Amino acid sequence: MQTSLVILAAGKGTRMQSDLPKVLHQVAHAPLLVHAMRSGAALEPAHQVIVAGHGADAVAAAAAEEDPDARVVLQEEQLGTGHAVMQARDDLAGFDGTVIVLYGDTPFITGDTLAAMVTARADHDVVVLGFDANDPARYGRLKMDGDTLTAIVEYKDASDEERAITLCNSGVMACDAGLLFALLDKVSNDNASGEYYLTDVVALARAEGRSATAVICPQEETLGVDSRAGLARAEALFQARARTELLELGVTLTAPDTVHLAHDTIIGRDVVIEPNVVFGPGVTVETGATLRAFSHLEGCHVSRGAIVGPYARLRPGAELAEDTHIGNFVEIKNATIAEGAKVNHLSYIGDASVGEKTNIGAGTITCNYDGFMKHHTEIGAGAFIGSDTMLVAPVRVGDRAMTATGSVITEDVPDGALALARARQDTKPGRAIRLFEFLKARKEKARKEQA
Ligand code: UD1
């Protein structure tokens, strides 16, 4: 059965206290909307329509980045969930499969749950996703008669008896497309909120003798975000799930609760991740690498057997080949570090390439920025960069070349050459002792004058 998605994302999210539309707040570095789109993508939908309102342009841009085929329609006034779904009608004209309604602020609905709803749709005209709530609060209540869903009653409109029901509406609904829009035409706003409720579709379908049922999922999946606290809860839930997934895939996390992952982090088997490692987006770590404590990685690739950290920072474009070592207080940005190369202490390597088995001494800096432009540093294979070398880009240090400690390298160093670029040492025998005595006497004199 073909499916199409309608994702509701017009709400302002007043409780977020934010200038950003609610669905663009991020969990694990991806907007809530993108999480919802990915849930639905598991069904390989024929169409995807996002109903935007507040911040529609920004919402449309985020949607297009995730899926250029997604359509975005504007709901100018937020008159209720039923009214919101109606905005998708023109975009779904001619589509006669199942419409699945999702919320853009509800990021954890799984593909399996949606697949179960589609399966249930084979026998029912309307399928609603429900959950047994620990605290049903202000959710809509599902009124069941055996397997039949007879109605959804909004909290504000519910009797005490109905409020005692703990089976609640997640907001996700699957319905035959033609039926959905025909029934929405009949929905009125004659209720306690003065809104056009999507949920009224259930009772209207039943009144026409159509069948409706509920699929039940764990409450956790239905977690929606409508406040910063809710966003923090969603982040915590994402992290907990992602960590568990990594452990199951054969990754060692010595202190799982301290490791923060991004929505797209990819980690191979037998990688060891020590405490307090943080992943921004776009990180891939291959089998058998070790990420030591307090390292921060984003937009980078770490190959087999590499050792990173403790306290290393890999920024976008850092490409570490096999068996590289990146040590403490080292920052790598837009740079390739070839197999077996080492940058172990207190260095900045940016806009650079470092050849195989090259050793970069402590405190080496690629001076890549002149205040206007970034410039490249090339370091060959088997080279040795002395500690505290400044490499003023653009510059090339050849294969098996050396720079002397403390050098400021402004000219290319040919293959096999040694470059010394610092002032020659001038040693004065006994001069330090005389200097100490002179300084001590001067301090004593100043003290007496003050007394
Ligand atoms: C809705 C359901 C309720 C369910 C609850 C689950 C209705 C009438 N009620 O409650 O049964 O238990 O969700 O969270 O459907 N939206 C729009 N345009 C609108 C109104 C809402 O795009 O005009 C979007 C919101 O941005 C949000 C979603 O729809 O993503 C749900 O709206 P919200 O106001 O949070 O839900 P309720 O109506 O309280």
XYZ file of C-alpha atoms and ligand atoms in Angstrom:
490
model
C 0.000 0.000 0.000
C 1.401 3.408 -0.957
C 1.801 5.929 1.803
C 2.233 9.691 1.942
C 3.274 11.728 4.930
C 1.790 14.912 6.278
C 4.025 16.397 8.962
C 2.474 19.099 11.125
C 4.981 21.802 11.910
C 3.091 25.089 12.005
C 2.924 25.607 15.763
C 4.885 28.429 17.353
C 6.015 26.566 20.423
C 5.469 29.544 22.719
C 6.826 27.647 25.735
C 10.187 27.241 24.024
C 10.738 30.996 24.627
C 12.603 31.189 21.355
C 12.907 33.120 18.105
C 13.513 29.812 16.336
C 10.488 27.807 15.130
C 10.014 24.893 17.526
C 10.657 22.157 14.962
C 14.063 23.631 14.165
C 15.386 23.131 17.671
C 17.924 20.361 17.554
C 18.337 16.962 19.112
C 21.772 15.437 18.550
C 22.569 18.249 16.078
C 19.588 17.621 13.783
C 16.319 19.611 13.833
C 13.305 17.895 15.416
C 11.646 18.130 11.995
C 14.443 16.105 10.397
C 14.045 13.376 13.023
C 10.323 13.230 12.204
C 11.042 13.148 8.455
C 13.475 10.273 8.975
C 10.873 8.316 10.988
C 8.509 8.599 8.061
C 11.188 7.939 5.440
C 11.280 4.298 6.608
C 7.945 3.862 4.784
C 9.410 5.186 1.525
C 6.452 7.558 1.133
C 5.229 8.616 -2.288
C 4.794 12.211 -1.095
C 5.878 14.157 1.912
C 4.024 17.356 2.789
C 5.168 19.558 5.621
C 2.644 21.996 7.034
C 4.544 25.081 8.153
C 3.363 28.277 9.796
C 5.642 30.113 12.207
C 9.042 30.597 10.579
C 7.831 28.843 7.436
C 10.799 29.917 5.296
C 13.330 28.515 7.728
C 11.263 25.345 8.153
C 11.086 24.946 4.362
C 14.859 25.376 4.057
C 15.513 22.700 6.685
C 13.051 20.336 5.023
C 14.620 20.870 1.595
C 18.078 20.163 2.951
C 16.905 16.810 4.256
C 14.763 15.914 1.238
C 14.555 18.217 -1.788
C 11.346 16.450 -2.858
C 9.485 17.300 0.346
C 6.737 19.856 -0.243
C 5.999 22.591 2.206
C 2.573 24.204 2.510
C 1.688 27.225 4.563
C -0.936 27.194 7.288
C -1.345 30.919 7.782
C -3.415 30.673 10.935
C -3.116 27.798 13.350
C -6.741 26.759 13.631
C -6.152 23.210 14.820
C -4.638 19.904 13.755
C -7.555 19.095 11.434
C -7.210 22.462 9.712
C -3.449 21.863 9.433
C -3.905 18.521 7.653
C -6.406 20.144 5.257
C -3.608 22.384 3.981
C -2.011 19.306 2.404
C -5.102 18.429 0.393
C -4.048 20.085 -2.903
C -0.597 18.544 -2.745
C -2.088 15.104 -2.291
C -4.780 15.463 -4.954
C -4.937 12.242 -6.924
C -3.114 10.229 -4.247
C -5.329 7.337 -3.155
C -3.175 5.416 -0.695
C -2.698 5.915 3.047
C -1.927 9.295 4.551
C 0.169 9.172 7.710
C 0.036 12.260 9.891
C 3.115 12.909 12.017
C 4.107 15.848 14.220
C 7.309 17.710 13.453
C 8.021 18.065 17.162
C 7.812 14.326 17.905
C 11.155 12.809 16.950
C 11.138 9.199 18.161
C 8.353 7.346 16.342
C 10.072 4.268 14.901
C 9.785 2.862 11.407
C 8.541 -0.423 12.942
C 5.662 1.367 14.658
C 4.655 3.112 11.451
C 4.915 -0.185 9.585
C 2.553 -1.743 12.183
C 0.100 1.082 11.508
C 0.278 0.485 7.777
C -0.336 -3.232 8.364
C -3.373 -2.398 10.537
C -4.618 -0.109 7.784
C -5.168 -3.145 5.572
C -8.138 -4.037 7.832
C -9.203 -0.601 9.073
C -9.984 2.741 7.464
C -8.477 4.778 10.286
C -5.565 3.744 12.517
C -4.441 5.886 15.430
C -1.200 5.472 17.358
C -1.920 5.319 21.083
C 0.104 4.782 24.235
C -0.634 3.876 27.808
C 0.260 7.038 29.674
C 1.864 7.005 33.128
C 0.323 10.420 33.596
C -2.342 11.029 30.912
C -2.386 14.755 31.713
C -3.913 16.768 28.854
C -3.598 14.207 26.061
C -6.595 13.230 23.983
C -8.129 9.965 25.261
C -8.783 6.940 23.029
C -12.221 5.437 23.574
C -12.054 1.746 22.704
C -14.709 -0.898 22.333
C -12.673 -4.084 22.094
C -10.323 -3.516 19.151
C -12.510 -0.787 17.758
C -11.598 2.820 18.343
C -14.910 4.616 18.679
C -13.708 8.191 19.289
C -10.897 10.405 20.513
C -11.940 12.888 23.157
C -9.785 15.910 23.823
C -9.013 16.506 27.481
C -10.771 19.875 27.502
C -13.962 18.314 26.153
C -13.810 15.095 28.176
C -16.097 14.029 31.028
C -14.559 12.856 34.314
C -15.193 9.305 33.211
C -13.368 9.891 29.920
C -10.516 11.641 31.679
C -10.013 8.468 33.723
C -8.972 6.646 30.518
C -5.197 6.187 30.393
C -4.932 5.164 26.734
C -3.894 8.371 24.990
C -3.548 9.764 21.497
C 0.030 10.255 20.289
C -1.232 12.393 17.397
C -0.012 9.964 14.715
C -2.808 8.807 12.446
C -3.040 6.657 9.319
C -6.098 7.013 7.134
C -7.228 6.384 3.597
C -6.477 9.627 1.736
C -9.886 10.156 0.115
C -11.717 9.359 3.342
C -9.463 11.623 5.422
C -10.106 14.752 3.365
C -13.815 13.963 2.978
C -14.182 13.628 6.749
C -12.074 16.715 7.470
C -14.594 18.700 5.407
C -17.154 17.760 8.025
C -15.061 18.638 11.078
C -16.321 21.713 12.910
C -14.673 23.872 15.529
C -17.554 23.608 17.936
C -15.531 22.460 20.946
C -13.857 23.769 24.075
C -10.780 25.031 22.141
C -12.634 26.441 19.132
C -10.246 24.426 16.914
C -10.692 22.040 14.010
C -9.602 18.771 15.569
C -7.998 16.061 13.440
C -9.112 13.671 16.149
C -12.790 14.192 15.227
C -12.107 12.136 12.111
C -12.427 8.959 14.191
C -16.012 9.503 15.402
C -17.031 10.784 11.955
C -15.595 7.661 10.322
C -17.435 5.435 12.783
C -20.686 7.313 12.125
C -20.287 6.368 8.455
C -19.793 2.749 9.408
C -16.050 2.842 8.700
C -13.669 0.904 10.911
C -11.094 2.477 13.211
C -8.541 0.940 15.533
C -5.479 1.836 17.581
C -1.923 0.551 17.427
C -0.171 0.854 20.776
C 3.492 1.842 21.192
C 5.687 2.586 24.221
C 5.093 6.077 25.621
C 8.773 6.905 25.090
C 8.290 6.868 21.310
C 5.590 9.498 21.486
C 7.692 11.999 23.409
C 6.973 15.438 21.965
C 8.911 18.623 22.608
C 7.161 21.796 23.695
C 9.617 23.336 26.149
C 13.345 23.531 26.771
C 12.921 20.898 29.473
C 11.199 18.683 26.929
C 14.041 19.304 24.490
C 16.561 18.268 27.143
C 14.526 15.108 27.828
C 14.464 14.327 24.115
C 18.224 14.828 23.893
C 18.753 12.524 26.876
C 16.532 9.875 25.334
C 18.316 10.115 21.984
C 21.701 9.813 23.672
C 20.613 6.843 25.783
C 19.337 5.016 22.710
C 22.367 5.839 20.581
C 24.792 4.699 23.289
C 22.935 1.421 23.738
C 23.023 0.884 19.991
C 26.795 1.431 19.927
C 27.353 -0.998 22.801
C 25.300 -3.578 20.931
C 27.373 -2.995 17.797
C 30.593 -3.850 19.654
C 31.886 -0.426 20.659
C 33.439 -0.039 24.111
C 32.209 2.984 26.045
C 33.980 3.048 29.389
C 31.553 5.644 30.781
C 28.571 5.632 28.382
C 26.612 8.373 30.131
C 29.389 10.896 29.490
C 29.683 10.331 25.747
C 27.604 12.610 23.509
C 26.755 11.430 20.028
C 25.313 13.184 16.991
C 22.418 11.988 14.855
C 24.812 10.736 12.175
C 27.778 9.430 14.186
C 29.200 6.234 12.686
C 31.505 4.097 14.823
C 33.062 0.758 13.876
C 33.479 -2.395 15.960
C 36.105 -2.563 18.650
C 36.483 1.191 18.848
C 37.214 2.244 22.435
C 35.691 5.518 23.573
C 36.866 6.829 26.906
C 34.847 9.170 29.154
C 33.631 12.603 28.063
C 34.151 12.291 24.337
C 31.802 14.589 22.388
C 30.748 14.118 18.756
C 29.483 16.918 16.574
C 27.863 16.024 13.257
C 29.611 14.169 10.451
C 32.013 11.860 12.278
C 33.075 8.402 11.129
C 35.416 6.298 13.241
C 36.718 3.030 11.865
C 37.296 -0.299 13.560
C 39.816 -0.492 16.349
C 40.464 3.220 16.803
C 40.780 4.626 20.319
C 39.245 7.940 21.316
C 40.736 8.954 24.615
C 39.047 11.047 27.279
C 37.747 14.601 26.722
C 38.207 14.662 22.964
C 35.872 16.654 20.700
C 35.250 15.542 17.118
C 33.148 16.960 14.283
C 33.103 16.535 10.518
C 36.067 14.190 10.541
C 37.170 10.671 9.669
C 39.312 8.519 11.941
C 40.771 5.378 10.361
C 41.575 1.982 11.839
C 43.957 1.853 14.739
C 44.268 5.614 15.157
C 44.621 7.000 18.676
C 43.025 10.356 19.412
C 43.397 12.321 22.638
C 43.111 12.687 25.531
C 41.957 16.286 25.056
C 42.206 16.347 21.259
C 40.033 18.413 18.967
C 39.239 17.203 15.450
C 37.436 19.832 13.409
C 35.733 19.576 10.019
C 37.931 18.137 7.312
C 40.284 16.312 9.677
C 41.149 13.064 7.922
C 43.258 10.670 9.960
C 44.725 7.660 8.171
C 45.438 4.312 9.832
C 47.606 4.168 12.934
C 47.956 7.912 13.313
C 48.390 9.389 16.785
C 46.819 12.706 17.698
C 47.652 13.584 21.268
C 46.720 15.986 24.015
C 45.799 19.589 23.246
C 46.154 19.072 19.521
C 43.709 20.673 17.086
C 43.386 19.379 13.532
C 41.255 21.199 10.957
C 40.865 20.552 7.221
C 44.001 18.471 7.197
C 44.979 14.972 6.132
C 47.318 13.068 8.386
C 48.795 10.111 6.505
C 49.358 6.612 7.843
C 51.518 6.313 10.918
C 52.059 10.071 11.317
C 52.105 11.523 14.829
C 51.034 14.875 16.214
C 51.223 14.175 19.886
C 51.396 17.395 21.862
C 50.015 20.944 21.904
C 49.830 21.627 18.173
C 47.558 23.235 15.585
C 47.513 21.621 12.164
C 45.051 23.421 9.873
C 44.691 23.479 6.066
C 47.545 21.020 5.753
C 48.676 17.621 4.626
C 51.113 15.561 6.644
C 52.894 12.635 4.972
C 53.296 9.039 6.131
C 55.231 8.419 9.338
C 56.043 12.089 9.782
C 56.518 13.265 13.342
C 55.236 16.682 14.307
C 56.994 17.993 17.408
C 55.271 19.551 20.397
C 53.914 23.036 19.932
C 54.002 23.067 16.144
C 51.660 25.576 14.522
C 50.605 25.848 10.902
C 50.158 29.609 10.525
C 47.403 29.210 7.943
C 45.571 32.537 8.147
C 46.843 35.963 7.178
C 43.747 37.768 8.354
C 42.116 37.490 4.918
C 42.893 34.134 3.332
C 43.660 30.589 4.436
C 46.838 29.006 3.049
C 48.014 25.425 2.754
C 50.948 23.723 4.428
C 52.339 20.564 2.890
C 54.586 18.320 4.907
C 56.072 15.288 3.163
C 56.539 11.692 4.294
C 59.053 10.662 6.938
C 59.687 14.283 7.905
C 60.556 15.528 11.368
C 59.150 18.864 12.463
C 61.071 20.140 15.481
C 59.155 21.279 18.537
C 57.770 24.799 18.431
C 58.067 25.145 14.668
C 55.910 27.838 13.077
C 55.062 26.862 9.504
C 54.016 30.076 7.777
C 51.694 28.999 4.954
C 51.746 28.655 2.044
C 54.801 26.507 2.572
C 56.106 23.014 1.817
C 58.392 20.832 3.869
C 59.697 17.962 1.741
C 59.948 14.199 2.288
C 62.469 13.212 4.970
C 63.138 16.887 5.666
C 63.693 18.335 9.147
C 63.015 21.650 10.794
C 65.006 22.700 13.818
C 63.224 23.298 17.096
C 61.886 26.817 17.402
C 62.090 27.547 13.688
C 59.842 29.972 11.869
C 59.627 28.400 8.415
C 58.658 30.892 5.745
C 60.311 29.236 2.730
C 59.903 25.775 1.255
C 62.227 23.114 2.652
C 63.369 20.673 -0.080
C 63.255 16.889 0.336
C 65.935 15.682 2.725
C 66.959 19.207 3.836
C 67.362 20.523 7.386
C 65.984 24.031 7.911
C 67.199 26.102 10.852
C 65.240 29.316 11.080
C 65.964 30.851 14.438
C 68.566 33.187 15.963
C 71.904 31.563 16.795
C 72.480 31.052 20.548
C 74.948 33.433 22.223
C 76.189 32.089 25.606
C 77.988 34.444 28.095
C 79.861 32.480 30.802
C 79.122 33.702 34.370
C 76.809 36.466 33.153
C 73.714 34.958 34.815
C 75.293 35.034 38.301
C 76.241 38.723 37.873
C 72.774 39.504 36.579
C 71.107 37.776 39.546
C 73.244 39.827 41.970
C 72.534 43.064 40.173
C 68.774 42.455 40.197
C 68.760 41.399 43.838
C 70.635 44.552 44.865
C 68.262 46.737 42.875
C 65.255 45.179 44.593
C 66.855 45.666 48.042
C 67.579 49.349 47.260
C 63.975 49.951 46.175
C 62.694 48.322 49.379
C 64.890 50.584 51.574
C 63.803 53.720 49.706
C 60.151 52.826 50.310
C 60.674 52.171 54.063
C -2.961 16.911 19.952
C -4.167 15.978 19.848
C -4.267 15.154 21.145
C -2.981 14.391 21.377
C -1.794 15.345 21.403
C -0.496 14.595 21.465
C -5.793 17.104 18.462
C -7.025 17.916 18.441
N -5.337 16.770 19.654
O -3.153 17.787 21.022
O -5.341 14.239 21.046
O -3.054 13.682 22.609
O -1.777 16.132 20.178
O 0.549 15.467 21.631
O -5.289 16.763 17.406
N -0.251 22.067 14.715
C -0.254 22.728 13.509
N -1.271 23.585 13.233
C -2.295 23.791 14.089
C -2.283 23.107 15.327
C -1.249 22.255 15.611
O 0.662 22.549 12.693
O -3.171 24.590 13.750
C 0.853 21.144 15.018
C 1.685 21.612 16.175
O 2.778 22.393 15.703
C 2.159 20.299 16.781
C 1.009 19.337 16.475
O 0.286 19.926 15.415
O 3.314 19.804 16.147
C 0.108 19.099 17.662
O -0.400 20.297 18.141
P -0.529 20.557 19.690
O -1.183 21.860 19.860
O 0.758 20.281 20.342
O -1.467 19.333 20.116
P -2.842 19.362 20.878
O -3.884 19.948 19.988
O -2.641 19.865 22.230
